[in-house]
Amino acid sequence: MDSLRSLDGYVHKRLHLAGGSLFENERPDFDPVDMLKTVYLRPLDALCAEHEDGGKPLVSFANYDYAGLANDVRVKRAACDAIMAIGIGSGASRLVGGQREIHGALERDLAAFLGTQDAIALVSGYMTNVSLVGHLLTKNDLIVVDELAHSSLIIGTTASRARVIRFGHNDLGHLESILAKHRSEASRVLIIVEGLYSMDGDIVNLPRLLEIKNRHGAWLMVDEAHSLGVLGASGRGVAQHFGVDPMEIELIVGTMSKTLGASGGYIAGRKSVINWLRFTLPAFVFSVGLSPVLAAAIREALTILRAEPWRVTRLRENSSLFISQAKERRLNTGRAIGAGVVSVLFSTARDCMRASHGLLEAGYYAPPILQLAVPKDKPRIRFFISALHTDSQIVGACETLGSLAETMRPAVSRSSRPWTSRRSRNLLSSDPLQL
Ligand SMILES: Cc1ncc(COP(=O)(O)O)c(C=O)c1O
């Protein structure tokens, strides 16, 4: 117990717990950092060089580049031009340090693309969610959030003074019953969901959700981190996918790190709301403005996305090809609908890691997603599909995985069992009180 009083002893214990949960049945004296490094924090440059030297370049399914813009020469040129014209940093919070023209231009472009009245851009997608969810509501209010919502949204709820209730993943019947029971106790209610879920690749039934939230007088926040550029005929997101007016959603949030190939977060919605956030949102007021270099690169990426709709179409075709190839090989793709993100589930973490190593040996990079981010009994390899993947890369990855999986136990069933066990949650962030 004494050793847990020192910071070194404490973090050692927590890392051991995290590593131990992933590498069960390994040597008892294992070094968790060494073990974790066999799976995570992989040296990407060295891996790429190694495969290049071997004559077969590494194909990554681990990096989100849905629209194939991350390495586009026009985007890189826009960033270089901005460096030379404006410099690298924003210099201060935009509220007090002043803002560059590129900030306003980016926000107007984002709002126009998303079909909202206004938008605000921030330095990080993660912090955008934490800050907005923590800031928006107060006591006497209620937040009802999908249990599989991203960590940034969940952490945001812990920073809020509002009451928080989770509903079963995509279980709108459960959401209804929570609202029927608790709506009258709360002044305001915020429902939080994602457009396309990042671990399962499934989507929310937006029309039904809008009907429920309107009937109960609630507000809706949709995280479009993985649906911008992916869902909808021209990549406008889940509202376009369902043919719904995006202004029916009170708050659309997202990140510029996925389809737009850079980094940063945004919030889009009514002008009045965005203006209020410009003067009060902690992550905007107390943090530096988005780098003008990134703002320029993101603007260019948005322009290309609008001008080249084939990217969204191609991504859809590639995603369909991936999921049909996976299913043909009897791989368990769980709830994925075949749009941008497809996870292949395994029955054990060990099988999942073996499969990921096998893929890497064959030239496909797709790391295992284990208890760090998903329930312990649902280990998976998550594939981010890109508009730039070729058919042969997709077929090759599925073929390799199919052969590897034949030597393993069948994966867990396709049921959408919700996360019920707190113990099976993310051990890297385990509650210190458990120690
Ligand atoms: C649903 C969702 N929201 C927010 C984020 C955070 O975005 P970023 O990584 O750009 O900070 C992520 C990141 O993966 C995400 O999946």
Coordinates of C-alpha atoms and ligand atoms in Angstrom, one line a residue:
M1 CA 0.0 0.0 0.0
D2 CA 2.9 2.3 0.9
S3 CA 4.3 2.0 -2.6
L4 CA 1.0 3.5 -3.9
R5 CA 1.7 6.8 -2.1
S6 CA 4.6 7.7 -4.4
L7 CA 3.7 8.8 -7.9
D8 CA 6.1 6.3 -9.5
G9 CA 4.6 3.4 -7.5
Y10 CA 1.1 4.5 -8.2
V11 CA 1.5 4.8 -12.0
H12 CA 3.5 1.6 -12.1
K13 CA 0.5 -0.2 -10.4
R14 CA -2.0 1.4 -12.8
L15 CA 0.1 0.6 -15.9
H16 CA 0.5 -3.0 -14.6
L17 CA -3.2 -3.3 -14.2
A18 CA -3.8 -2.0 -17.7
G19 CA -1.2 -4.2 -19.2
G20 CA -2.2 -7.2 -17.2
S21 CA -5.8 -6.9 -18.5
L22 CA -4.5 -7.0 -22.0
F23 CA -1.8 -9.6 -21.6
E24 CA -3.5 -12.1 -19.4
N25 CA -1.5 -15.4 -19.0
E26 CA 1.7 -13.7 -20.0
R27 CA 4.8 -14.0 -17.7
P28 CA 3.9 -12.7 -14.3
D29 CA 7.0 -10.4 -14.3
F30 CA 6.1 -8.8 -17.7
D31 CA 7.1 -5.2 -18.3
P32 CA 3.8 -3.6 -19.2
V33 CA 5.5 -0.9 -21.3
D34 CA 7.4 -3.4 -23.4
M35 CA 4.3 -5.5 -23.8
L36 CA 2.1 -2.5 -24.8
K37 CA 4.7 -1.4 -27.3
T38 CA 4.4 -4.6 -29.2
V39 CA 0.9 -3.5 -30.0
Y40 CA 0.6 0.3 -29.6
L41 CA 2.8 3.4 -30.3
R42 CA 4.2 1.5 -33.3
P43 CA 7.1 3.2 -35.1
L44 CA 5.2 4.1 -38.3
D45 CA 8.0 5.7 -40.2
A46 CA 10.3 2.7 -39.6
L47 CA 7.5 0.2 -40.5
C48 CA 6.8 2.1 -43.7
A49 CA 10.5 2.2 -44.6
E50 CA 10.8 -1.5 -43.9
H51 CA 7.9 -2.5 -46.1
E52 CA 9.0 -0.1 -48.8
D53 CA 12.5 -1.7 -48.8
G54 CA 10.8 -5.1 -49.1
G55 CA 9.1 -3.9 -52.3
K56 CA 5.5 -3.9 -51.0
P57 CA 4.6 -0.6 -49.3
L58 CA 2.6 -0.8 -46.1
V59 CA -1.1 -0.3 -46.5
S60 CA -2.6 1.5 -43.5
F61 CA -6.2 0.9 -42.3
A62 CA -5.3 2.5 -39.0
N63 CA -5.2 6.2 -40.0
Y64 CA -8.4 8.1 -40.7
D65 CA -8.2 9.5 -44.1
Y66 CA -11.7 8.9 -45.3
A67 CA -11.6 11.3 -48.3
G68 CA -8.0 10.7 -49.1
L69 CA -7.0 14.3 -48.4
A70 CA -4.5 13.9 -45.7
N71 CA -1.6 13.9 -48.1
D72 CA -3.1 15.9 -51.0
V73 CA -0.6 18.2 -52.5
R74 CA -3.1 21.1 -52.7
V75 CA -3.8 20.9 -49.0
K76 CA 0.0 20.8 -48.2
R77 CA 0.6 23.8 -50.5
A78 CA -2.2 25.8 -48.8
A79 CA -0.5 25.0 -45.4
C80 CA 2.9 26.1 -46.7
D81 CA 1.5 29.3 -48.2
A82 CA -0.2 30.1 -44.8
I83 CA 3.1 29.5 -42.9
M84 CA 4.9 32.0 -45.2
A85 CA 2.1 34.6 -45.1
I86 CA 0.8 34.4 -41.5
G87 CA 3.1 32.2 -39.4
I88 CA 2.5 29.1 -37.5
G89 CA 0.8 30.0 -34.3
S90 CA -2.3 32.0 -33.5
G91 CA -0.5 33.9 -30.8
A92 CA -3.2 33.9 -28.1
S93 CA -6.8 33.1 -27.5
R94 CA -8.7 34.7 -30.3
L95 CA -11.0 36.4 -27.8
V96 CA -8.2 38.6 -26.5
G97 CA -5.4 38.2 -29.1
G98 CA -7.6 39.0 -32.1
Q99 CA -8.4 36.6 -34.9
R100 CA -7.0 36.2 -38.4
E101 CA -9.1 36.4 -41.5
I102 CA -8.5 32.7 -42.2
H103 CA -10.4 31.9 -39.0
G104 CA -13.6 33.6 -40.0
A105 CA -13.3 32.3 -43.6
L106 CA -12.9 28.7 -42.3
E107 CA -15.9 29.0 -40.0
R108 CA -18.1 30.4 -42.8
D109 CA -17.0 27.6 -45.1
L110 CA -17.8 25.0 -42.4
A111 CA -21.2 26.4 -41.7
A112 CA -22.0 26.6 -45.4
F113 CA -20.9 23.0 -45.9
L114 CA -22.8 21.7 -42.9
G115 CA -25.9 23.7 -43.7
T116 CA -26.0 25.6 -40.4
Q117 CA -26.1 29.3 -39.6
D118 CA -22.7 29.5 -38.1
A119 CA -19.7 27.5 -36.8
I120 CA -16.8 28.0 -34.4
A121 CA -13.4 26.2 -34.8
L122 CA -11.2 25.2 -31.9
V123 CA -7.7 23.6 -31.5
S124 CA -8.8 20.0 -30.7
G125 CA -11.8 17.8 -31.4
Y126 CA -11.5 16.1 -28.1
M127 CA -11.4 19.4 -26.1
T128 CA -14.3 20.8 -28.1
N129 CA -16.5 18.0 -26.7
V130 CA -15.2 18.1 -23.2
S131 CA -15.6 21.8 -23.0
L132 CA -19.0 22.1 -24.7
V133 CA -20.7 19.3 -22.8
G134 CA -19.2 20.5 -19.5
H135 CA -20.2 24.1 -20.2
L136 CA -23.7 24.0 -21.7
L137 CA -26.0 22.8 -18.9
T138 CA -26.1 23.3 -15.2
K139 CA -27.9 22.0 -12.1
N140 CA -31.6 21.1 -12.5
D141 CA -30.7 20.0 -16.1
L142 CA -30.4 16.5 -17.5
I143 CA -28.0 15.0 -20.0
V144 CA -29.0 11.7 -21.6
V145 CA -26.1 10.2 -23.5
D146 CA -25.6 7.0 -25.6
E147 CA -23.5 4.6 -23.6
L148 CA -21.0 4.1 -26.5
A149 CA -20.4 7.8 -27.0
H150 CA -16.8 8.9 -27.4
S151 CA -14.6 9.4 -24.3
S152 CA -14.5 13.2 -24.9
L153 CA -18.3 13.3 -24.6
I154 CA -18.4 11.1 -21.5
I155 CA -15.6 13.1 -19.8
G156 CA -17.6 16.3 -20.7
T157 CA -20.6 14.9 -18.9
T158 CA -18.5 14.4 -15.8
A159 CA -17.5 18.1 -15.9
S160 CA -21.2 19.2 -16.1
R161 CA -23.3 20.1 -13.1
A162 CA -26.3 18.5 -14.8
R163 CA -27.6 15.1 -13.9
V164 CA -26.3 12.4 -16.4
I165 CA -28.1 9.2 -17.5
R166 CA -26.7 6.8 -20.2
F167 CA -29.0 5.0 -22.5
G168 CA -28.3 1.6 -24.2
H169 CA -26.4 2.0 -27.4
N170 CA -28.7 3.2 -30.2
D171 CA -31.6 2.0 -28.0
L172 CA -34.1 4.8 -28.6
G173 CA -36.8 2.8 -26.7
H174 CA -34.6 3.0 -23.7
L175 CA -34.0 6.8 -24.3
E176 CA -37.8 7.2 -24.5
S177 CA -38.3 5.5 -21.2
I178 CA -35.7 7.6 -19.5
L179 CA -37.3 10.8 -20.9
A180 CA -40.8 9.6 -19.9
K181 CA -39.6 9.1 -16.3
H182 CA -37.2 12.0 -15.8
R183 CA -38.0 14.8 -18.3
S184 CA -40.4 16.6 -15.9
E185 CA -37.7 16.7 -13.2
A186 CA -35.3 18.7 -15.4
S187 CA -35.4 22.3 -16.7
R188 CA -33.5 21.5 -19.8
V189 CA -32.5 18.2 -21.4
L190 CA -29.6 17.5 -23.8
I191 CA -29.4 14.2 -25.7
I192 CA -25.9 13.3 -27.0
V193 CA -25.3 10.8 -29.8
E194 CA -22.7 10.2 -32.5
G195 CA -23.5 10.3 -36.2
L196 CA -21.4 7.3 -37.1
Y197 CA -20.0 5.4 -34.1
S198 CA -16.2 5.1 -34.2
M199 CA -15.8 1.7 -32.7
D200 CA -18.7 -0.2 -34.3
G201 CA -19.4 1.7 -37.5
D202 CA -23.1 1.9 -37.0
I203 CA -25.4 4.9 -37.1
V204 CA -28.2 6.5 -35.1
N205 CA -31.8 6.5 -36.4
L206 CA -31.9 10.3 -36.7
P207 CA -35.5 10.8 -37.9
R208 CA -36.8 8.8 -35.0
L209 CA -34.5 10.5 -32.5
L210 CA -35.6 14.0 -33.7
E211 CA -39.2 13.0 -33.2
I212 CA -38.5 11.8 -29.7
K213 CA -36.4 14.9 -28.7
N214 CA -39.1 17.3 -30.1
R215 CA -41.9 15.5 -28.3
H216 CA -40.0 15.7 -25.0
G217 CA -38.8 19.3 -25.5
A218 CA -35.1 18.3 -25.4
W219 CA -32.0 19.5 -27.4
L220 CA -29.9 17.3 -29.5
M221 CA -26.1 17.2 -29.9
V222 CA -24.6 15.0 -32.6
D223 CA -20.9 14.3 -32.9
E224 CA -20.1 14.0 -36.6
A225 CA -16.4 13.2 -36.1
H226 CA -16.7 10.1 -38.3
S227 CA -19.7 11.1 -40.4
L228 CA -18.4 14.3 -42.0
G229 CA -17.3 13.4 -45.5
V230 CA -18.6 9.8 -45.0
L231 CA -22.4 9.9 -44.6
G232 CA -24.7 11.6 -47.1
A233 CA -24.5 11.9 -50.9
S234 CA -21.9 14.6 -50.7
G235 CA -20.5 13.9 -47.2
R236 CA -22.5 16.4 -45.3
G237 CA -23.1 13.9 -42.5
V238 CA -25.9 12.0 -40.9
A239 CA -28.6 14.7 -41.5
Q240 CA -27.9 14.5 -45.2
H241 CA -27.9 10.7 -45.0
F242 CA -31.5 10.8 -43.7
G243 CA -32.6 13.8 -45.8
V244 CA -33.1 15.9 -42.6
D245 CA -32.5 19.6 -42.3
P246 CA -29.3 19.9 -40.2
M247 CA -30.8 23.0 -38.4
E248 CA -33.2 20.6 -36.7
I249 CA -30.1 19.5 -34.6
E250 CA -29.3 22.1 -32.0
L251 CA -25.5 21.3 -31.9
I252 CA -23.4 19.6 -34.5
V253 CA -19.9 18.9 -33.4
G254 CA -17.0 17.3 -35.1
T255 CA -13.3 17.2 -35.8
M256 CA -11.0 18.3 -38.5
S257 CA -8.7 15.4 -37.9
K258 CA -10.5 12.7 -39.9
T259 CA -12.0 13.5 -43.3
L260 CA -10.3 16.9 -43.3
G261 CA -6.9 15.4 -42.6
A262 CA -5.6 18.0 -40.1
S263 CA -6.7 18.5 -36.5
G264 CA -9.0 20.7 -34.6
G265 CA -12.7 20.7 -33.5
Y266 CA -15.8 22.6 -34.6
I267 CA -19.3 23.3 -33.3
A268 CA -22.0 24.3 -35.8
G269 CA -25.5 25.5 -35.2
R270 CA -27.6 28.6 -34.8
K271 CA -25.8 32.0 -35.0
S272 CA -27.0 33.0 -31.5
V273 CA -25.6 29.9 -29.9
I274 CA -22.2 30.1 -31.7
N275 CA -21.9 33.7 -30.8
W276 CA -22.5 32.9 -27.1
L277 CA -19.9 30.2 -27.3
R278 CA -17.4 32.7 -28.8
F279 CA -17.5 34.7 -25.6
T280 CA -17.9 32.0 -23.0
L281 CA -16.8 28.5 -24.1
P282 CA -13.7 27.7 -21.9
A283 CA -11.8 25.8 -24.6
F284 CA -12.2 28.8 -26.9
V285 CA -11.8 31.6 -24.4
F286 CA -8.9 30.1 -22.4
S287 CA -7.1 28.3 -25.2
V288 CA -5.1 29.5 -28.1
G289 CA -6.8 29.8 -31.5
L290 CA -6.6 27.1 -34.1
S291 CA -3.2 27.5 -36.0
P292 CA -3.7 29.5 -39.2
V293 CA -1.7 26.9 -41.0
L294 CA -4.2 24.2 -40.1
A295 CA -7.1 26.6 -40.8
A296 CA -5.8 27.1 -44.3
A297 CA -5.2 23.4 -44.9
I298 CA -8.7 22.5 -43.7
R299 CA -10.3 25.2 -45.9
E300 CA -8.5 23.8 -48.9
A301 CA -9.6 20.2 -47.9
L302 CA -13.2 21.4 -47.7
T303 CA -13.0 23.1 -51.0
I304 CA -11.7 19.9 -52.6
L305 CA -14.3 17.8 -50.9
R306 CA -17.0 20.0 -52.4
A307 CA -15.5 20.0 -55.8
E308 CA -14.7 16.3 -56.0
P309 CA -17.7 14.4 -54.8
W310 CA -16.2 11.2 -56.3
R311 CA -14.3 10.9 -53.0
V312 CA -17.4 10.4 -51.0
T313 CA -18.8 8.0 -53.6
R314 CA -15.6 6.1 -53.8
L315 CA -15.4 5.8 -50.0
R316 CA -18.9 4.4 -50.0
E317 CA -17.9 1.8 -52.7
N318 CA -14.7 0.9 -50.9
S319 CA -16.6 0.5 -47.6
S320 CA -19.2 -1.8 -49.3
L321 CA -16.5 -3.8 -50.9
F322 CA -14.7 -4.2 -47.5
I323 CA -17.8 -5.4 -45.6
S324 CA -18.9 -7.8 -48.4
Q325 CA -15.4 -9.3 -48.6
A326 CA -15.2 -9.6 -44.8
K327 CA -18.7 -11.3 -44.7
E328 CA -17.8 -13.6 -47.5
R329 CA -14.9 -14.8 -45.3
R330 CA -17.3 -15.2 -42.4
L331 CA -15.5 -12.5 -40.4
N332 CA -17.7 -10.9 -37.7
T333 CA -18.2 -7.3 -38.6
G334 CA -20.7 -6.7 -35.8
R335 CA -23.1 -3.8 -36.2
A336 CA -21.1 -2.0 -38.9
I337 CA -23.2 -0.7 -41.8
G338 CA -20.2 -0.5 -44.1
A339 CA -19.5 3.3 -44.1
G340 CA -16.0 4.4 -43.4
V341 CA -15.4 2.3 -40.2
V342 CA -15.6 -1.5 -40.1
S343 CA -14.5 -3.5 -37.1
V344 CA -13.8 -7.2 -37.2
L345 CA -14.5 -8.9 -33.9
F346 CA -12.6 -11.7 -32.3
S347 CA -13.4 -14.0 -29.4
T348 CA -10.2 -13.3 -27.5
A349 CA -7.7 -10.5 -27.2
R350 CA -5.0 -13.0 -28.0
D351 CA -6.6 -14.0 -31.3
C352 CA -7.1 -10.3 -32.1
M353 CA -3.5 -9.5 -31.5
R354 CA -2.3 -12.5 -33.5
A355 CA -4.5 -11.5 -36.4
S356 CA -3.2 -7.9 -36.3
H357 CA 0.4 -9.1 -36.3
G358 CA -0.4 -11.4 -39.2
L359 CA -1.9 -8.6 -41.1
L360 CA 1.2 -6.5 -40.5
E361 CA 3.5 -9.2 -41.7
A362 CA 1.4 -9.3 -44.9
G363 CA 1.8 -5.5 -45.3
Y364 CA -1.6 -4.3 -43.8
Y365 CA -1.4 -2.1 -40.7
A366 CA -4.6 -2.3 -38.5
P367 CA -3.9 -2.5 -34.8
P368 CA -6.1 -4.4 -32.3
I369 CA -8.6 -2.4 -30.3
L370 CA -8.7 -4.1 -26.9
Q371 CA -10.0 -3.3 -23.5
L372 CA -8.4 0.1 -23.8
A373 CA -11.3 1.4 -25.7
V374 CA -14.0 -1.4 -26.0
P375 CA -15.5 -4.0 -23.6
K376 CA -13.1 -6.8 -22.7
D377 CA -15.3 -9.4 -24.4
K378 CA -15.4 -7.5 -27.7
P379 CA -11.8 -7.2 -28.9
R380 CA -11.6 -6.2 -32.5
I381 CA -9.5 -4.9 -35.3
R382 CA -10.9 -1.6 -36.6
F383 CA -10.4 -0.7 -40.2
F384 CA -10.7 2.9 -41.4
I385 CA -11.5 2.8 -45.1
S386 CA -10.2 5.5 -47.4
A387 CA -11.4 6.7 -50.8
L388 CA -7.8 6.1 -51.9
H389 CA -7.7 2.4 -51.0
T390 CA -7.6 0.2 -54.1
D391 CA -9.8 -2.9 -54.6
S392 CA -6.8 -5.1 -54.4
Q393 CA -5.7 -3.6 -51.1
I394 CA -9.2 -4.2 -49.6
V395 CA -9.5 -7.7 -51.0
G396 CA -5.9 -8.5 -49.9
A397 CA -6.5 -7.4 -46.3
C398 CA -9.8 -9.4 -46.1
E399 CA -8.2 -12.4 -47.6
T400 CA -5.3 -12.3 -45.2
L401 CA -7.6 -11.8 -42.3
G402 CA -9.9 -14.6 -43.4
S403 CA -7.0 -17.1 -43.6
L404 CA -5.8 -16.0 -40.2
A405 CA -9.2 -16.2 -38.6
E406 CA -9.8 -19.8 -39.9
T407 CA -7.2 -20.9 -37.4
M408 CA -9.1 -19.2 -34.5
R409 CA -12.2 -19.6 -32.5
P410 CA -15.3 -18.0 -34.0
A411 CA -15.9 -14.5 -32.8
V412 CA -18.5 -13.5 -30.3
S413 CA -22.1 -13.3 -31.6
R414 CA -23.4 -10.4 -33.6
S415 CA -25.7 -9.4 -30.8
S416 CA -25.6 -5.8 -29.7
R417 CA -25.3 -6.6 -26.0
P418 CA -24.9 -3.2 -24.3
W419 CA -22.0 -2.5 -22.0
T420 CA -23.4 -3.5 -18.6
S421 CA -20.3 -4.2 -16.6
R422 CA -18.3 -1.4 -15.2
R423 CA -15.4 -3.8 -14.6
S424 CA -15.2 -4.5 -18.3
R425 CA -14.6 -0.8 -19.0
N426 CA -11.4 0.9 -20.0
L427 CA -8.7 -0.1 -17.5
L428 CA -6.1 2.5 -18.6
S429 CA -8.4 5.1 -17.0
S430 CA -9.4 2.8 -14.1
D431 CA -10.7 4.4 -11.0
P432 CA -7.8 4.8 -8.6
L433 CA -10.1 3.8 -5.8
Q434 CA -10.2 0.3 -7.2
L435 CA -6.5 -0.1 -6.5
Ligands
LIG1 C1 -16.6 10.5 -32.0 C2 -15.3 11.2 -31.7 N1 -15.4 12.5 -31.2 C3 -14.3 13.2 -31.0 C4 -13.1 12.8 -31.2 C5 -11.9 13.6 -30.9 O1 -11.3 14.1 -32.1 P1 -9.8 14.5 -32.2 O2 -9.1 13.1 -32.2 O3 -9.7 15.2 -33.5 O4 -9.4 15.3 -31.0 C6 -12.9 11.5 -31.7 C7 -11.6 11.0 -32.0 O5 -11.3 9.9 -32.5 C8 -14.1 10.7 -32.0 O6 -14.0 9.5 -32.5

